[in-house]
Amino acid sequence: MDLILANRALVDHHAPPGGAGGPAPATGGLVEAVRPVLVPWDGAAGTTWIGAGRGPHDRAWTDDAGFELLETPAGPIRHQRLYLAEDDWRGHYAEVANGFFWPLLHLVRVDLPLKLAYYPTPEAPSDAAWSAYERVNRAFAGAALAASGEVCWVHDYQLALVPAMLREGGFRGRTGFFLHTPFPSLAVAESSLPPPARARFAAWLDGILGADLAGVQTEADADRLREAAERLCGARVEGPDLRLNGRLVRIAAFPAGIDADDLARQAPAGALPAAVPHDPALPLVVGLERADYTKGVPERLAAVSAAIAGGARFAYAGFSAPTRPGVPAYDALQAECERLASEASALAADRGLPFVQSREALAWSEVLALLREADVVFTASIADGMNLVPLQAVIAQSSRPAGERGVVLAGRDAGVSSAYAGFEDDGLVALDPLKPEASKRALLDALEGRPGRVSDRLVAAVRERDAHAWGRTFLGALDGA
Ligand code: G6P
């Protein structure tokens, strides 16, 4: 039996059994990447997903130990929810995971809190919050030890202490860890890592190094991880791997993918959201993401304004899905987006161009329709583990004839840009969202289909490197670790 450990449950229950409204599936890159690798539960074997019980009606669905069998399109999935004390969740999730690690992990090339007024400074966690983080990680490790299994695959920065805890607890199977975010550069993050914060970061990395295999998205992430492990944890680099306390920890890059077949099946059917103005005479520029300060939404809006001011003519539709309610660091981003969106909107109105920028979660069918119909899919992550939206866009576009497809833009520090380096002429173009003039230029070129539209070669590559291949490669490497 295999265990998947992720901070979030696969779905949250928003209604009691028999009540109206189905469960709400978790959204975001982690679940998109992991969902396709789950093995249905046949009564004795399959995947068991362990995640926090955060849905308002979760308890009514689970037994006393938090277990339930979830019916999913892929078959029944065995699921265990951990019910955590509210104080522990707040310290663990709001303070440690989102107040410290999330902004810190994205500091790969630029000291973003210095550069961008809306980007939060990673706050060194208080002792109380760090204890909560440890308790939550211990609860996950305890559940995995009790379930036992041949393989335990731990996901992301919220659960980094679990691999070492499993080792201490005598877990008999193999432990893999995967970081869905970037791994930061110590040099760039220097000012965010004064002594107390640095010690927390070192403890976090020590936890990860309890795994047999630690995977990251790109080779550059793997390099930065090795360097930090040498400097902070006393590990020795041996080829691609790390030696620590007499043990070898495998380190490798596994660029995440999407469920391309599933998306290709669904993409042709959906209809555009009603709010999107349809003007067949104008090309459509689309922006889609979680409303996160790593996604470059203000930078995209600025580029859109600059292009319109320069005389470019296009319709624009941007949708940012609300994320992490209650985490205060998101307020400054919201204010900046509103300011830039109202500027761009006024400019567009003045030129008679359709413009919508909305903070809302769309139906999946609407997301697919936007990605399919766009002439330019303009993602602009300032830093990102992978960013699956450009890959989803490529597959959605593939339902159109090759000559009529659009161009997909992605931030240069998103994993997708290094994983697909060499596909610029095939419709996936990297841009630097921190350079306004270059971003505007990239948008203008993309509107002209330059340097090339989404090609069959790119579509084939995205299909080949899909989520199933990602899961197989990771688990294969863990088997050999
Ligand atoms: C996105 C990121 C993941 C992260 C997840 C957490 O999916 O790509 O790296 O683990 O968000 O989301 P949450 O809503 O639980 O904070």
CSV table of N, CA, C and O in Angstrom, one decimal, residues 291-366:
chain,number,residue,atom,x,y,z
A,291,ALA,N,-4.9,34.0,-7.2
A,291,ALA,CA,-4.6,35.4,-6.9
A,291,ALA,C,-3.4,35.4,-5.9
A,291,ALA,O,-3.6,35.7,-4.7
A,292,ASP,N,-2.3,35.1,-6.3
A,292,ASP,CA,-1.1,35.0,-5.4
A,292,ASP,C,-0.1,36.0,-5.8
A,292,ASP,O,0.1,36.3,-7.0
A,293,TYR,N,0.7,36.5,-4.8
A,293,TYR,CA,1.7,37.5,-5.1
A,293,TYR,C,2.9,37.0,-5.8
A,293,TYR,O,3.8,37.8,-6.2
A,294,THR,N,3.0,35.7,-6.1
A,294,THR,CA,4.1,35.2,-6.9
A,294,THR,C,3.7,35.1,-8.4
A,294,THR,O,4.5,34.8,-9.2
A,295,LYS,N,2.5,35.4,-8.7
A,295,LYS,CA,2.0,35.2,-10.1
A,295,LYS,C,2.2,36.3,-11.0
A,295,LYS,O,1.8,36.2,-12.2
A,296,GLY,N,2.6,37.5,-10.6
A,296,GLY,CA,2.9,38.6,-11.5
A,296,GLY,C,1.7,39.2,-12.1
A,296,GLY,O,1.8,39.7,-13.2
A,297,VAL,N,0.6,39.2,-11.4
A,297,VAL,CA,-0.6,39.8,-11.9
A,297,VAL,C,-0.5,41.3,-12.1
A,297,VAL,O,-0.8,41.9,-13.2
A,298,PRO,N,0.1,42.1,-11.1
A,298,PRO,CA,0.3,43.5,-11.4
A,298,PRO,C,1.2,43.8,-12.6
A,298,PRO,O,1.0,44.7,-13.4
A,299,GLU,N,2.3,42.9,-12.7
A,299,GLU,CA,3.2,43.1,-13.9
A,299,GLU,C,2.5,42.9,-15.2
A,299,GLU,O,2.7,43.6,-16.2
A,300,ARG,N,1.6,41.9,-15.2
A,300,ARG,CA,0.9,41.6,-16.4
A,300,ARG,C,-0.1,42.8,-16.8
A,300,ARG,O,-0.1,43.3,-17.9
A,301,LEU,N,-0.8,43.3,-15.7
A,301,LEU,CA,-1.7,44.4,-16.0
A,301,LEU,C,-0.9,45.6,-16.5
A,301,LEU,O,-1.4,46.4,-17.4
A,302,ALA,N,0.3,45.9,-16.0
A,302,ALA,CA,1.1,47.0,-16.4
A,302,ALA,C,1.5,46.8,-17.9
A,302,ALA,O,1.4,47.8,-18.7
A,303,ALA,N,1.8,45.6,-18.3
A,303,ALA,CA,2.2,45.3,-19.7
A,303,ALA,C,1.0,45.5,-20.6
A,303,ALA,O,1.1,46.1,-21.7
A,304,VAL,N,-0.2,45.1,-20.1
A,304,VAL,CA,-1.4,45.2,-20.9
A,304,VAL,C,-1.7,46.7,-21.1
A,304,VAL,O,-2.0,47.2,-22.2
A,305,SER,N,-1.6,47.5,-20.1
A,305,SER,CA,-1.8,49.0,-20.2
A,305,SER,C,-0.8,49.6,-21.2
A,305,SER,O,-1.2,50.4,-22.0
A,306,ALA,N,0.5,49.2,-21.0
A,306,ALA,CA,1.5,49.8,-21.9
A,306,ALA,C,1.2,49.5,-23.3
A,306,ALA,O,1.4,50.3,-24.2
A,307,ALA,N,0.8,48.2,-23.6
A,307,ALA,CA,0.5,47.8,-25.0
A,307,ALA,C,-0.7,48.6,-25.5
A,307,ALA,O,-0.7,49.1,-26.7
A,308,ILE,N,-1.7,48.8,-24.7
A,308,ILE,CA,-2.9,49.5,-25.2
A,308,ILE,C,-2.5,51.0,-25.4
A,308,ILE,O,-2.9,51.6,-26.5
A,309,ALA,N,-1.8,51.5,-24.5
A,309,ALA,CA,-1.3,52.9,-24.6
A,309,ALA,C,-0.5,53.1,-25.9
A,309,ALA,O,-0.6,54.2,-26.6
A,310,GLY,N,0.2,52.1,-26.3
A,310,GLY,CA,1.0,52.2,-27.5
A,310,GLY,C,0.2,51.9,-28.8
A,310,GLY,O,0.8,51.9,-29.9
A,311,GLY,N,-1.1,51.7,-28.7
A,311,GLY,CA,-1.9,51.5,-29.9
A,311,GLY,C,-2.3,50.1,-30.2
A,311,GLY,O,-3.0,49.9,-31.2
A,312,ALA,N,-1.9,49.1,-29.4
A,312,ALA,CA,-2.2,47.7,-29.7
A,312,ALA,C,-3.8,47.6,-29.5
A,312,ALA,O,-4.3,48.2,-28.6
A,313,ARG,N,-4.4,46.7,-30.3
A,313,ARG,CA,-5.8,46.5,-30.2
A,313,ARG,C,-6.1,45.0,-29.9
A,313,ARG,O,-5.8,44.2,-30.7
A,314,PHE,N,-6.7,44.8,-28.8
A,314,PHE,CA,-7.0,43.4,-28.4
A,314,PHE,C,-8.1,43.4,-27.2
A,314,PHE,O,-8.2,44.5,-26.6
A,315,ALA,N,-8.8,42.3,-27.1
A,315,ALA,CA,-9.7,42.2,-25.9
A,315,ALA,C,-8.9,41.5,-24.8
A,315,ALA,O,-8.0,40.6,-25.1
A,316,TYR,N,-9.1,41.9,-23.6
A,316,TYR,CA,-8.4,41.3,-22.4
A,316,TYR,C,-9.4,40.7,-21.4
A,316,TYR,O,-10.3,41.4,-21.0
A,317,ALA,N,-9.1,39.5,-21.0
A,317,ALA,CA,-9.9,38.8,-19.9
A,317,ALA,C,-8.9,38.2,-18.9
A,317,ALA,O,-8.2,37.2,-19.2
A,318,GLY,N,-8.9,38.7,-17.7
A,318,GLY,CA,-8.0,38.2,-16.6
A,318,GLY,C,-8.9,37.7,-15.5
A,318,GLY,O,-9.8,38.4,-15.0
A,319,PHE,N,-8.6,36.5,-15.0
A,319,PHE,CA,-9.4,36.0,-13.8
A,319,PHE,C,-8.4,35.4,-12.8
A,319,PHE,O,-7.6,34.5,-13.2
A,320,SER,N,-8.4,35.9,-11.6
A,320,SER,CA,-7.6,35.4,-10.5
A,320,SER,C,-8.5,34.8,-9.5
A,320,SER,O,-9.4,35.4,-8.9
A,321,ALA,N,-8.2,33.5,-9.2
A,321,ALA,CA,-9.1,32.8,-8.2
A,321,ALA,C,-8.6,33.1,-6.8
A,321,ALA,O,-7.4,33.0,-6.5
A,322,PRO,N,-9.6,33.6,-5.9
A,322,PRO,CA,-9.2,33.9,-4.5
A,322,PRO,C,-8.5,32.7,-3.9
A,322,PRO,O,-8.8,31.5,-4.2
A,323,THR,N,-7.5,33.0,-3.0
A,323,THR,CA,-6.7,31.9,-2.4
A,323,THR,C,-6.4,32.3,-1.0
A,323,THR,O,-6.3,33.5,-0.7
A,324,ARG,N,-6.2,31.3,-0.1
A,324,ARG,CA,-5.7,31.5,1.2
A,324,ARG,C,-6.4,32.6,2.0
A,324,ARG,O,-5.8,33.6,2.5
A,325,PRO,N,-7.7,32.6,2.1
A,325,PRO,CA,-8.4,33.6,2.8
A,325,PRO,C,-7.9,33.7,4.3
A,325,PRO,O,-7.6,32.7,4.9
A,326,GLY,N,-7.8,34.9,4.8
A,326,GLY,CA,-7.4,35.0,6.2
A,326,GLY,C,-5.9,35.2,6.3
A,326,GLY,O,-5.4,35.4,7.4
A,327,VAL,N,-5.1,34.9,5.2
A,327,VAL,CA,-3.6,35.1,5.3
A,327,VAL,C,-3.4,36.6,4.9
A,327,VAL,O,-3.6,37.0,3.8
A,328,PRO,N,-3.0,37.4,5.9
A,328,PRO,CA,-3.0,38.9,5.7
A,328,PRO,C,-2.0,39.4,4.5
A,328,PRO,O,-2.3,40.4,3.9
A,329,ALA,N,-1.0,38.6,4.2
A,329,ALA,CA,-0.1,39.0,3.2
A,329,ALA,C,-0.7,39.3,1.8
A,329,ALA,O,-0.1,39.8,0.9
A,330,TYR,N,-2.0,38.8,1.6
A,330,TYR,CA,-2.6,38.9,0.3
A,330,TYR,C,-3.3,40.3,0.1
A,330,TYR,O,-3.6,40.6,-1.0
A,331,ASP,N,-3.5,41.0,1.2
A,331,ASP,CA,-4.2,42.3,1.1
A,331,ASP,C,-3.5,43.3,0.2
A,331,ASP,O,-4.1,44.0,-0.6
A,332,ALA,N,-2.2,43.4,0.3
A,332,ALA,CA,-1.4,44.4,-0.5
A,332,ALA,C,-1.5,44.1,-1.9
A,332,ALA,O,-1.6,45.0,-2.8
A,333,LEU,N,-1.4,42.8,-2.3
A,333,LEU,CA,-1.5,42.4,-3.7
A,333,LEU,C,-2.9,42.8,-4.3
A,333,LEU,O,-3.0,43.4,-5.4
A,334,GLN,N,-3.9,42.5,-3.5
A,334,GLN,CA,-5.3,42.9,-3.9
A,334,GLN,C,-5.4,44.3,-4.3
A,334,GLN,O,-5.9,44.7,-5.3
A,335,ALA,N,-4.9,45.2,-3.4
A,335,ALA,CA,-5.0,46.6,-3.6
A,335,ALA,C,-4.2,47.0,-4.8
A,335,ALA,O,-4.7,47.8,-5.7
A,336,GLU,N,-3.0,46.5,-5.0
A,336,GLU,CA,-2.2,46.8,-6.2
A,336,GLU,C,-2.9,46.3,-7.5
A,336,GLU,O,-2.9,47.1,-8.5
A,337,CYS,N,-3.5,45.2,-7.5
A,337,CYS,CA,-4.2,44.7,-8.7
A,337,CYS,C,-5.4,45.6,-9.0
A,337,CYS,O,-5.6,45.9,-10.2
A,338,GLU,N,-6.1,46.0,-8.0
A,338,GLU,CA,-7.3,46.8,-8.2
A,338,GLU,C,-6.9,48.2,-8.8
A,338,GLU,O,-7.5,48.7,-9.8
A,339,ARG,N,-5.8,48.7,-8.3
A,339,ARG,CA,-5.3,50.0,-8.8
A,339,ARG,C,-4.9,49.9,-10.3
A,339,ARG,O,-5.4,50.6,-11.2
A,340,LEU,N,-4.1,48.9,-10.6
A,340,LEU,CA,-3.6,48.7,-12.0
A,340,LEU,C,-4.7,48.3,-13.0
A,340,LEU,O,-4.8,48.7,-14.1
A,341,ALA,N,-5.7,47.5,-12.4
A,341,ALA,CA,-6.8,47.0,-13.3
A,341,ALA,C,-7.7,48.2,-13.6
A,341,ALA,O,-8.2,48.3,-14.8
A,342,SER,N,-7.9,49.1,-12.7
A,342,SER,CA,-8.8,50.3,-13.0
A,342,SER,C,-8.1,51.2,-14.0
A,342,SER,O,-8.7,51.8,-14.9
A,343,GLU,N,-6.8,51.4,-13.9
A,343,GLU,CA,-6.0,52.2,-14.9
A,343,GLU,C,-6.2,51.5,-16.3
A,343,GLU,O,-6.5,52.2,-17.3
A,344,ALA,N,-5.9,50.2,-16.3
A,344,ALA,CA,-5.9,49.6,-17.7
A,344,ALA,C,-7.3,49.6,-18.2
A,344,ALA,O,-7.5,49.8,-19.4
A,345,SER,N,-8.3,49.4,-17.3
A,345,SER,CA,-9.7,49.4,-17.8
A,345,SER,C,-10.1,50.7,-18.4
A,345,SER,O,-10.8,50.8,-19.4
A,346,ALA,N,-9.7,51.8,-17.7
A,346,ALA,CA,-10.0,53.2,-18.2
A,346,ALA,C,-9.4,53.4,-19.6
A,346,ALA,O,-10.0,53.9,-20.5
A,347,LEU,N,-8.2,53.0,-19.7
A,347,LEU,CA,-7.4,53.1,-21.0
A,347,LEU,C,-8.2,52.3,-22.1
A,347,LEU,O,-8.4,52.8,-23.2
A,348,ALA,N,-8.5,51.1,-21.7
A,348,ALA,CA,-9.2,50.2,-22.7
A,348,ALA,C,-10.5,50.9,-23.1
A,348,ALA,O,-10.9,50.9,-24.3
A,349,ALA,N,-11.3,51.4,-22.2
A,349,ALA,CA,-12.6,52.0,-22.5
A,349,ALA,C,-12.4,53.2,-23.4
A,349,ALA,O,-13.2,53.3,-24.4
A,350,ASP,N,-11.4,53.9,-23.1
A,350,ASP,CA,-11.1,55.1,-24.0
A,350,ASP,C,-10.8,54.7,-25.4
A,350,ASP,O,-11.2,55.4,-26.4
A,351,ARG,N,-10.2,53.5,-25.6
A,351,ARG,CA,-9.9,53.1,-27.0
A,351,ARG,C,-11.0,52.2,-27.6
A,351,ARG,O,-10.8,51.5,-28.6
A,352,GLY,N,-12.1,52.0,-26.8
A,352,GLY,CA,-13.2,51.1,-27.2
A,352,GLY,C,-12.8,49.6,-27.2
A,352,GLY,O,-13.3,48.8,-28.1
A,353,LEU,N,-11.9,49.2,-26.3
A,353,LEU,CA,-11.5,47.8,-26.3
A,353,LEU,C,-12.1,47.1,-25.1
A,353,LEU,O,-12.1,47.7,-24.0
A,354,PRO,N,-12.6,45.9,-25.3
A,354,PRO,CA,-13.1,45.1,-24.1
A,354,PRO,C,-12.1,44.8,-23.1
A,354,PRO,O,-10.9,44.3,-23.5
A,355,PHE,N,-12.4,44.9,-21.8
A,355,PHE,CA,-11.4,44.6,-20.8
A,355,PHE,C,-12.2,44.1,-19.6
A,355,PHE,O,-13.1,44.7,-19.1
A,356,VAL,N,-11.7,43.0,-19.0
A,356,VAL,CA,-12.3,42.5,-17.7
A,356,VAL,C,-11.1,41.9,-16.9
A,356,VAL,O,-10.3,41.1,-17.4
A,357,GLN,N,-11.0,42.3,-15.7
A,357,GLN,CA,-10.1,41.7,-14.7
A,357,GLN,C,-10.9,41.4,-13.5
A,357,GLN,O,-11.4,42.3,-12.8
A,358,SER,N,-11.1,40.1,-13.1
A,358,SER,CA,-12.0,39.8,-12.1
A,358,SER,C,-11.3,38.8,-11.1
A,358,SER,O,-10.5,38.0,-11.5
A,359,ARG,N,-11.7,39.0,-9.8
A,359,ARG,CA,-11.2,38.1,-8.8
A,359,ARG,C,-12.2,37.1,-8.5
A,359,ARG,O,-13.1,37.4,-7.6
A,360,GLU,N,-12.2,36.0,-9.2
A,360,GLU,CA,-13.2,35.0,-8.9
A,360,GLU,C,-12.7,33.6,-9.4
A,360,GLU,O,-11.8,33.6,-10.3
A,361,ALA,N,-13.3,32.6,-8.8
A,361,ALA,CA,-12.9,31.2,-9.3
A,361,ALA,C,-13.9,30.8,-10.3
A,361,ALA,O,-15.1,30.8,-10.1
A,362,LEU,N,-13.5,30.5,-11.5
A,362,LEU,CA,-14.3,30.1,-12.6
A,362,LEU,C,-14.6,28.6,-12.6
A,362,LEU,O,-13.9,27.8,-12.0
A,363,ALA,N,-15.7,28.2,-13.2
A,363,ALA,CA,-15.9,26.7,-13.4
A,363,ALA,C,-14.8,26.2,-14.3
A,363,ALA,O,-14.3,26.9,-15.2
A,364,TRP,N,-14.4,24.9,-14.1
A,364,TRP,CA,-13.3,24.3,-14.9
A,364,TRP,C,-13.6,24.4,-16.4
A,364,TRP,O,-12.7,24.7,-17.2
A,365,SER,N,-14.9,24.2,-16.8
A,365,SER,CA,-15.2,24.3,-18.2
A,365,SER,C,-14.9,25.7,-18.8
A,365,SER,O,-14.6,25.8,-19.9
A,366,GLU,N,-15.1,26.7,-18.0
A,366,GLU,CA,-14.9,28.1,-18.4
A,366,GLU,C,-13.4,28.3,-18.5
A,366,GLU,O,-12.9,29.0,-19.5
